[in-house]
Coordinates of C-alpha atoms in Angstrom, one line a residue:
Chain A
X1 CA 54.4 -31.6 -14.0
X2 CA 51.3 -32.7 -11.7
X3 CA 50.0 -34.6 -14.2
X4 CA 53.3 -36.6 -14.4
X5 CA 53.8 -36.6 -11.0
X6 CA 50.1 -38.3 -10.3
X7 CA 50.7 -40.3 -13.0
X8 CA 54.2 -42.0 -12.5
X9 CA 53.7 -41.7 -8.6
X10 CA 50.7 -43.1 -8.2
X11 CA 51.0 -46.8 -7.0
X12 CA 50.1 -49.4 -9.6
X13 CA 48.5 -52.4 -8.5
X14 CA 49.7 -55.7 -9.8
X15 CA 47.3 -58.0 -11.0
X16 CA 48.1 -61.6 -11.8
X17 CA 50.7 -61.6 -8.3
X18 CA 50.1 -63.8 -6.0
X19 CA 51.2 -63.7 -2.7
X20 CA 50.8 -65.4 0.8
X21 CA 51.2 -62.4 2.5
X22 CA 48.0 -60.4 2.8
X23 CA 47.4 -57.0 1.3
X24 CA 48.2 -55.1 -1.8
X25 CA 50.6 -55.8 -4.3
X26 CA 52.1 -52.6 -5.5
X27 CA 54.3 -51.8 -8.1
X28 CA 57.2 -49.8 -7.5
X29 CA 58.2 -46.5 -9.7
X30 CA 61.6 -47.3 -10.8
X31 CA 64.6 -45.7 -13.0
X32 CA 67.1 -47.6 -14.4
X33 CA 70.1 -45.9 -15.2
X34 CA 73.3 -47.4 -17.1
X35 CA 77.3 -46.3 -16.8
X36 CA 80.3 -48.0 -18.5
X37 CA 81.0 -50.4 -15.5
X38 CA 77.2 -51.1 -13.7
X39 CA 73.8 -50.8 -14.2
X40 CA 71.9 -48.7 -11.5
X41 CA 68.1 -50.0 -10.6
X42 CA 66.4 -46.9 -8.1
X43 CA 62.8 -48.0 -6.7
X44 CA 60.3 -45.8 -4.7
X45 CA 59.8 -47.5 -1.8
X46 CA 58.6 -45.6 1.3
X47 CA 57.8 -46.9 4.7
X48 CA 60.0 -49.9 3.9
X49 CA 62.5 -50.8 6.4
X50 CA 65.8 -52.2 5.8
X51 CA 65.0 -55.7 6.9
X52 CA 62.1 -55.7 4.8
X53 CA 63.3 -55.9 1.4
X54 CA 64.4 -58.9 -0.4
X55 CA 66.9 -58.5 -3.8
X56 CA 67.2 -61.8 -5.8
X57 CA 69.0 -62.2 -8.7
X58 CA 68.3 -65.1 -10.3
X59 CA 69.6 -65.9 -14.2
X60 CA 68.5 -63.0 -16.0
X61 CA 65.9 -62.2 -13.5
X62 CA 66.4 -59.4 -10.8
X63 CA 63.2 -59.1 -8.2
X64 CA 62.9 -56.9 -5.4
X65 CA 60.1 -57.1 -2.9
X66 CA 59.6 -54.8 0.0
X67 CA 56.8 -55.2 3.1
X68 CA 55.6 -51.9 4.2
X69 CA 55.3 -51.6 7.6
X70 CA 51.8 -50.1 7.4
X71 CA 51.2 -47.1 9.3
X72 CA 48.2 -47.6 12.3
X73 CA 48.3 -45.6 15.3
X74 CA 46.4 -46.8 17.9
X75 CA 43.2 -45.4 19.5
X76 CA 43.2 -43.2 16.3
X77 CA 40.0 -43.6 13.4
X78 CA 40.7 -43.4 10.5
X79 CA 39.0 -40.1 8.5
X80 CA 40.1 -40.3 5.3
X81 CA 42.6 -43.1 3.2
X82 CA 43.8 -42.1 0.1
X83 CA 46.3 -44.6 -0.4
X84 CA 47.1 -48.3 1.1
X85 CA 50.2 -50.1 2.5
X86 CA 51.2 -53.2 1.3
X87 CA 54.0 -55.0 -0.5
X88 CA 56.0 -53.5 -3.3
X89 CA 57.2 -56.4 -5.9
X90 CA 59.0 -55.8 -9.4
X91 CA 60.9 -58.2 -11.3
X92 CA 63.6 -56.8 -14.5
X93 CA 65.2 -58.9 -16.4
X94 CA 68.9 -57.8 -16.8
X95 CA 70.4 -58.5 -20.4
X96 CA 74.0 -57.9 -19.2
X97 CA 76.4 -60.4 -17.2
X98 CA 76.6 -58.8 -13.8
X99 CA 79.4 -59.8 -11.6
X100 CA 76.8 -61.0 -8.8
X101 CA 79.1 -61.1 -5.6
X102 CA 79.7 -56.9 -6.3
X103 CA 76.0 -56.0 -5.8
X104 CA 75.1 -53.4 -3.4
X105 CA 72.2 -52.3 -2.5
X106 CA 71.1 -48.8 -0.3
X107 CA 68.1 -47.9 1.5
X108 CA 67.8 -44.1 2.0
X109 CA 64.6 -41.6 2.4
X110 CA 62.4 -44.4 1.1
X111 CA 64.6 -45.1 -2.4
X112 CA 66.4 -48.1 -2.8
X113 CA 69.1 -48.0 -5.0
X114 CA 70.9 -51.3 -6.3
X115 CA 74.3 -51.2 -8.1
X116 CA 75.1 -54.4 -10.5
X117 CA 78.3 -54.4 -12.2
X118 CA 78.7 -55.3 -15.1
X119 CA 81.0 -58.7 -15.6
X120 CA 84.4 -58.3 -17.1
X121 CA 83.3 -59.8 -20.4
X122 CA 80.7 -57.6 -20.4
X123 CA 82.1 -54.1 -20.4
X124 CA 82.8 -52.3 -23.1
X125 CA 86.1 -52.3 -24.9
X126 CA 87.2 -50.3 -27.5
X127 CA 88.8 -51.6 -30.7
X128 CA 91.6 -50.4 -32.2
X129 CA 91.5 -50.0 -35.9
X130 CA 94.3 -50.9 -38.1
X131 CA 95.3 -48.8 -40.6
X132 CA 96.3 -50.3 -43.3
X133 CA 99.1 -49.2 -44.9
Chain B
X1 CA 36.2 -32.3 1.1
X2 CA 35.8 -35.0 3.3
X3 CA 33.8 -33.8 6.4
X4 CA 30.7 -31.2 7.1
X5 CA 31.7 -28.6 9.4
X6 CA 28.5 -28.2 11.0
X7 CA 28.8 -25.5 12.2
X8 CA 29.1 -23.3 9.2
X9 CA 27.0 -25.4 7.1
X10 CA 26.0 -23.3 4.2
X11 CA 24.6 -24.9 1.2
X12 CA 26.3 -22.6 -1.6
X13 CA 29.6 -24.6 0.3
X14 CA 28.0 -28.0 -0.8
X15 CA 27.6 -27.0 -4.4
X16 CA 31.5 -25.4 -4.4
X17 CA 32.7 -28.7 -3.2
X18 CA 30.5 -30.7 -5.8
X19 CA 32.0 -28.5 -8.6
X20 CA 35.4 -29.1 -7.2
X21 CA 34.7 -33.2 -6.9
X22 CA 33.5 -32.5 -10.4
X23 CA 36.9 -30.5 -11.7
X24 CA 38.7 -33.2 -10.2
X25 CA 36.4 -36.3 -12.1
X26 CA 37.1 -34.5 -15.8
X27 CA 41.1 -33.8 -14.6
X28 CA 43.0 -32.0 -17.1
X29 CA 39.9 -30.6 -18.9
X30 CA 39.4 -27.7 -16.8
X31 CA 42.8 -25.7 -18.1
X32 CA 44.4 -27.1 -14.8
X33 CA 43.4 -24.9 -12.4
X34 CA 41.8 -27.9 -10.1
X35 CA 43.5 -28.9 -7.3
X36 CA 46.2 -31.6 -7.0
X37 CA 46.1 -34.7 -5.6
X38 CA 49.4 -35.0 -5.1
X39 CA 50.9 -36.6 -2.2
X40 CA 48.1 -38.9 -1.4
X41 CA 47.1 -38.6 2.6
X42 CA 45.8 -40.7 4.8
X43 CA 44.1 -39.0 7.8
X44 CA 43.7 -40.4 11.2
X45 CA 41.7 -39.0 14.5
X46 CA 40.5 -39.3 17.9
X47 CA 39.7 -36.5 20.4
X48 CA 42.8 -34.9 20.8
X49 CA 45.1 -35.4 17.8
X50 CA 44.8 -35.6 14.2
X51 CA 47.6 -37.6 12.3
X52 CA 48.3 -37.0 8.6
X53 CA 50.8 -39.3 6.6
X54 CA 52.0 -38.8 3.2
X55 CA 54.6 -41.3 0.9
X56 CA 57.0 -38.6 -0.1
X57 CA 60.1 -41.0 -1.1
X58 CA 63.5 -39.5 -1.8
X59 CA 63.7 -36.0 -0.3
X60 CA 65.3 -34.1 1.8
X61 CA 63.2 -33.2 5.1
X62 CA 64.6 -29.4 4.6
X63 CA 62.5 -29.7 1.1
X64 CA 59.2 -29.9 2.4
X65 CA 57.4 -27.2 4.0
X66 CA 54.6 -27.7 6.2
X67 CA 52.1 -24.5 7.2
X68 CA 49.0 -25.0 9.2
X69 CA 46.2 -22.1 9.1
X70 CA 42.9 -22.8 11.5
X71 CA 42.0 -26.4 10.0
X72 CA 44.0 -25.6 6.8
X73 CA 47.2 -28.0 6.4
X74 CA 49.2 -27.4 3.1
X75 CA 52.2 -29.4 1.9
X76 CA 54.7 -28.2 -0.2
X77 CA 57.5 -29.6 -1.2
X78 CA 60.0 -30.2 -4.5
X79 CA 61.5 -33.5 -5.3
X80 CA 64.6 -32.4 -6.7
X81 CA 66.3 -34.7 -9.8
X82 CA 69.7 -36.7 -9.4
X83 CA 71.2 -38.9 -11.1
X84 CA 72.9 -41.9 -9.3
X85 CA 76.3 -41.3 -11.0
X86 CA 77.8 -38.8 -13.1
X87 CA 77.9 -40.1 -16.6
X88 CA 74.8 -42.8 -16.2
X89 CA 72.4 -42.7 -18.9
X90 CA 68.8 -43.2 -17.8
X91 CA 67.0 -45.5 -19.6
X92 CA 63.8 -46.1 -17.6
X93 CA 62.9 -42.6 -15.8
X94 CA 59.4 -43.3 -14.2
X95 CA 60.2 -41.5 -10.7
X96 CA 58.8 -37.8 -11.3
X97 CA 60.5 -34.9 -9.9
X98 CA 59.5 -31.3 -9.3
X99 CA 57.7 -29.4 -6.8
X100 CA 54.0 -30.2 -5.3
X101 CA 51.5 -28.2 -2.8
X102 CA 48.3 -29.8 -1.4
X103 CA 45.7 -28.3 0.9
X104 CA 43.1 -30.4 3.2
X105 CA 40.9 -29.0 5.1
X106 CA 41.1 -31.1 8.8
X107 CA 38.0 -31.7 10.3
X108 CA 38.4 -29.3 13.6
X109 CA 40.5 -26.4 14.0
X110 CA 44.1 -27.5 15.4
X111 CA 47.4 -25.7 17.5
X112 CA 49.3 -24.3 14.8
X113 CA 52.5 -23.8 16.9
X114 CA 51.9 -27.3 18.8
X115 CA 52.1 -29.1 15.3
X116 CA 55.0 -31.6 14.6
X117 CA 56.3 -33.5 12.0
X118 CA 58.5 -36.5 11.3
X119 CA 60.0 -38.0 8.0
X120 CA 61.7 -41.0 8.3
X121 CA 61.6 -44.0 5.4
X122 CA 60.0 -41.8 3.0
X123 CA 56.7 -41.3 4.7
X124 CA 56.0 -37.8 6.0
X125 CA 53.8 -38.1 9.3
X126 CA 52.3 -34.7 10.7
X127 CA 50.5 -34.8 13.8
X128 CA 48.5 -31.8 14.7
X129 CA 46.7 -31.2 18.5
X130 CA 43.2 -30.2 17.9
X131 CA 42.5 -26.7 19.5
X132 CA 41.2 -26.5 22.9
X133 CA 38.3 -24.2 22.0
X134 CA 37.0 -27.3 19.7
X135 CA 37.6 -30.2 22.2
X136 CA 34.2 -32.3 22.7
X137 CA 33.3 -31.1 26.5
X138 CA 31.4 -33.8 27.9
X139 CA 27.9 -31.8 29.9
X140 CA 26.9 -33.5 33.0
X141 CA 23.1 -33.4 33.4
X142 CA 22.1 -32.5 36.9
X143 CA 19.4 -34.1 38.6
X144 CA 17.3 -32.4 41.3

């Protein structure tokens, strides 16, 4: 369990990104979840507000970049830094049609959660067989 | 761990904390008993405050447990598992759930019952008044 934990929690630096926003490019655990009618993207992203984060969707392409409102309290030194603020940036590409004006998206506890559904053409439909007789 | 306490500078404490910076190099090779690392902190001071902040995304503050003894601060806490919808089939699962603890050592003794705590957006920010008995007093020098 810790070793998971370090290992899929740790932030992974991204290294061909470029931005023109200074500071680290991070990114972003994420599950990726499927039901019948949407499929469910959930990022880490703490310290991101609201405003912050930007969800494009564009052809197949969905990318989600957050700004971290970095954490630096005044007339404090800082003793020890074990990890950085920065930007969080992940781009999936989504095989499915996904009806695009239907997307939500919710910010809670530092976890976004997006919800694309599917297209009608793209759900599943079941098939009758015919028997034949 | 990351400052000399001067005061009780002993050097059989060095040679612990170099075995324990050297559990923590070869990770996993010492049959786990090494401590985690898990949530990072950063750590900021001045005279009267220490501030500690931890990315703890998706939990619920009631799930993490905060306990302060002399210049001991340990987090604990358990990220518990849920799925976004009943019937969704994961099929990227790279967030990690479960339960963590990690113990710092702070660099000066603090209040225990003056320490507070805030999580909001994921980040877990504990701030912790350093103890009056270890405040810098400043010694004016008297001239005759």
């Amino acid at each position: 369990m810790k070793e998971k934990n370090e290992k899929s929690l740790a932030k992974y630096g991204e290294g061909d990104a470029e931005l023109t926003r200074e500071g680290p490019v991070f990114v972003p655990v994420a599950d990726i979840y499927e039901k019948d009618d949407a499929i469910l993207v959930r990022c880490d992203m703490p310290g991101v507000e609201e405003g912050q984060i930007d969800i494009t969707l564009e052809n197949n392409e969905l990318a989600i970049t957050g700004n971290q409102a970095g954490f630096r309290p005044e007339g404090y030194d800082r003793l020890s830094s074990e990890y950085e603020t920065g930007v969080f940036r992940r781009v999936f590409k989504i095989p499915q049609l996904i009806d695009r004006e239907k997307i939500m998206a919710r910010l809670r506890n530092g976890v976004l959660d997006i919800e694309l559904p599917k297209a009608e053409q793209a759900k599943p439909r079941k098939i009758a067989i015919a028997t034949g007789s | 761990m990351y400052w000399t306490d001067h005061g009780t500078w002993s050097p059989f404490d060095e040679f612990r904390s170099l075995q324990r910076e050297m559990n923590r190099l070869f990770d996993g090779y010492d049959g786990g008993t090494s401590l985690s690392r898990y949530p990072a902190l950063n750590v900021w001071g001045n005279g009267e405050n220490v501030v500690v902040t931890a990315e703890l995304p998706g939990m619920d503050a009631a799930d993490i447990d905060i306990n302060v003894v002399n210049n001991q601060l340990t987090i604990k806490g358990e990220r518990k598992a849920d799925t976004p919808a009943e019937g969704a089939v994961c099929h990227r699962c790279e967030r990690g759930t479960g339960s963590f603890v990690r113990t710092v050592r702070l660099p000066f003794a603090v209040e225990g019952d003056k320490v507070s705590a805030k999580y909001d957006k994921g980040v877990l920010t504990v701030t912790l008044p350093r103890h009056e008995a270890s405040k810098a007093k400043r010694i004016e020098i008297k001239t005759s």
